Amino acid sequence: MPEPLITTVAMGPHVAALTCRINGRVHAVINTRARSDPRIRTEAAVALIGAGMDAGRTLGAIDGVRR
């Protein structure tokens, strides 16, 4: 499976993450509010795992947003 492409963007208080699959590759956009809001962070993690990303990479991506 190809490496997922992960980006962070300020998306407001109501969207945790957007995910899609393009040519078999997972693309994810994580809300920068995951840095400070535990609810957004949890919802973003669930969205990434639901899109097929493994848990280790998901936790790494969420941790990267927090830095």
mmCIF file of C-alpha atoms in Angstrom:
data_model
loop_
_atom_site.group_PDB
_atom_site.id
_atom_site.type_symbol
_atom_site.label_atom_id
_atom_site.label_comp_id
_atom_site.label_asym_id
_atom_site.label_seq_id
_atom_site.Cartn_x
_atom_site.Cartn_y
_atom_site.Cartn_z
ATOM 1 C CA MET A 1 0.000 0.000 0.000
ATOM 2 C CA PRO A 2 1.404 3.428 -0.904
ATOM 3 C CA GLU A 3 2.290 5.879 1.844
ATOM 4 C CA PRO A 4 -0.622 8.131 2.882
ATOM 5 C CA LEU A 5 -0.459 11.865 2.206
ATOM 6 C CA ILE A 6 -1.276 13.905 5.329
ATOM 7 C CA THR A 7 -1.790 17.671 5.501
ATOM 8 C CA THR A 8 -2.937 20.041 8.252
ATOM 9 C CA VAL A 9 -5.239 23.005 7.643
ATOM 10 C CA ALA A 10 -7.311 25.315 9.856
ATOM 11 C CA MET A 11 -10.881 24.154 9.132
ATOM 12 C CA GLY A 12 -12.930 25.726 11.929
ATOM 13 C CA PRO A 13 -14.490 24.158 15.017
ATOM 14 C CA HIS A 14 -16.827 21.645 13.352
ATOM 15 C CA VAL A 15 -14.573 19.553 11.073
ATOM 16 C CA ALA A 16 -11.948 17.203 12.526
ATOM 17 C CA ALA A 17 -10.539 15.669 9.342
ATOM 18 C CA LEU A 18 -11.274 14.952 5.710
ATOM 19 C CA THR A 19 -10.143 11.711 4.124
ATOM 20 C CA CYS A 20 -10.309 10.173 0.678
ATOM 21 C CA ARG A 21 -8.618 7.577 -1.485
ATOM 22 C CA ILE A 22 -7.088 8.586 -4.803
ATOM 23 C CA ASN A 23 -5.558 5.827 -6.943
ATOM 24 C CA GLY A 24 -5.388 3.539 -3.903
ATOM 25 C CA ARG A 25 -3.540 6.098 -1.766
ATOM 26 C CA VAL A 26 -5.106 7.575 1.396
ATOM 27 C CA HIS A 27 -5.150 11.378 1.483
ATOM 28 C CA ALA A 28 -6.003 13.074 4.778
ATOM 29 C CA VAL A 29 -6.414 16.649 5.929
ATOM 30 C CA ILE A 30 -6.317 17.161 9.706
ATOM 31 C CA ASN A 31 -7.721 20.252 11.394
ATOM 32 C CA THR A 32 -5.019 22.271 13.191
ATOM 33 C CA ARG A 33 -7.422 22.546 16.149
ATOM 34 C CA ALA A 34 -6.450 18.934 16.947
ATOM 35 C CA ARG A 35 -3.458 20.582 18.602
ATOM 36 C CA SER A 36 -5.552 21.984 21.463
ATOM 37 C CA ASP A 37 -8.998 20.364 21.338
ATOM 38 C CA PRO A 38 -9.229 16.747 22.608
ATOM 39 C CA ARG A 39 -12.610 16.209 20.886
ATOM 40 C CA ILE A 40 -11.238 17.236 17.488
ATOM 41 C CA ARG A 41 -8.107 15.124 18.075
ATOM 42 C CA THR A 42 -10.197 12.014 18.847
ATOM 43 C CA GLU A 43 -12.535 12.536 15.886
ATOM 44 C CA ALA A 44 -9.575 13.065 13.544
ATOM 45 C CA ALA A 45 -7.972 9.826 14.729
ATOM 46 C CA VAL A 46 -11.211 7.887 14.162
ATOM 47 C CA ALA A 47 -11.543 9.377 10.663
ATOM 48 C CA LEU A 48 -7.974 8.396 9.706
ATOM 49 C CA ILE A 49 -8.352 4.847 11.019
ATOM 50 C CA GLY A 50 -11.728 4.564 9.279
ATOM 51 C CA ALA A 51 -10.057 5.587 6.011
ATOM 52 C CA GLY A 52 -7.710 2.624 6.299
ATOM 53 C CA MET A 53 -4.614 4.204 7.822
ATOM 54 C CA ASP A 54 -2.832 2.043 10.395
ATOM 55 C CA ALA A 55 -2.999 3.073 14.060
ATOM 56 C CA GLY A 56 0.727 3.816 14.410
ATOM 57 C CA ARG A 57 0.760 6.216 11.479
ATOM 58 C CA THR A 58 -2.470 7.813 12.721
ATOM 59 C CA LEU A 59 -1.027 8.446 16.176
ATOM 60 C CA GLY A 60 2.144 9.826 14.580
ATOM 61 C CA ALA A 61 0.127 12.209 12.413
ATOM 62 C CA ILE A 62 -1.969 13.428 15.332
ATOM 63 C CA ASP A 63 1.175 13.853 17.452
ATOM 64 C CA GLY A 64 2.778 15.824 14.615
ATOM 65 C CA VAL A 65 -0.145 18.259 14.615
ATOM 66 C CA ARG A 66 0.346 18.808 18.346
ATOM 67 C CA ARG A 67 3.951 20.038 17.895
#
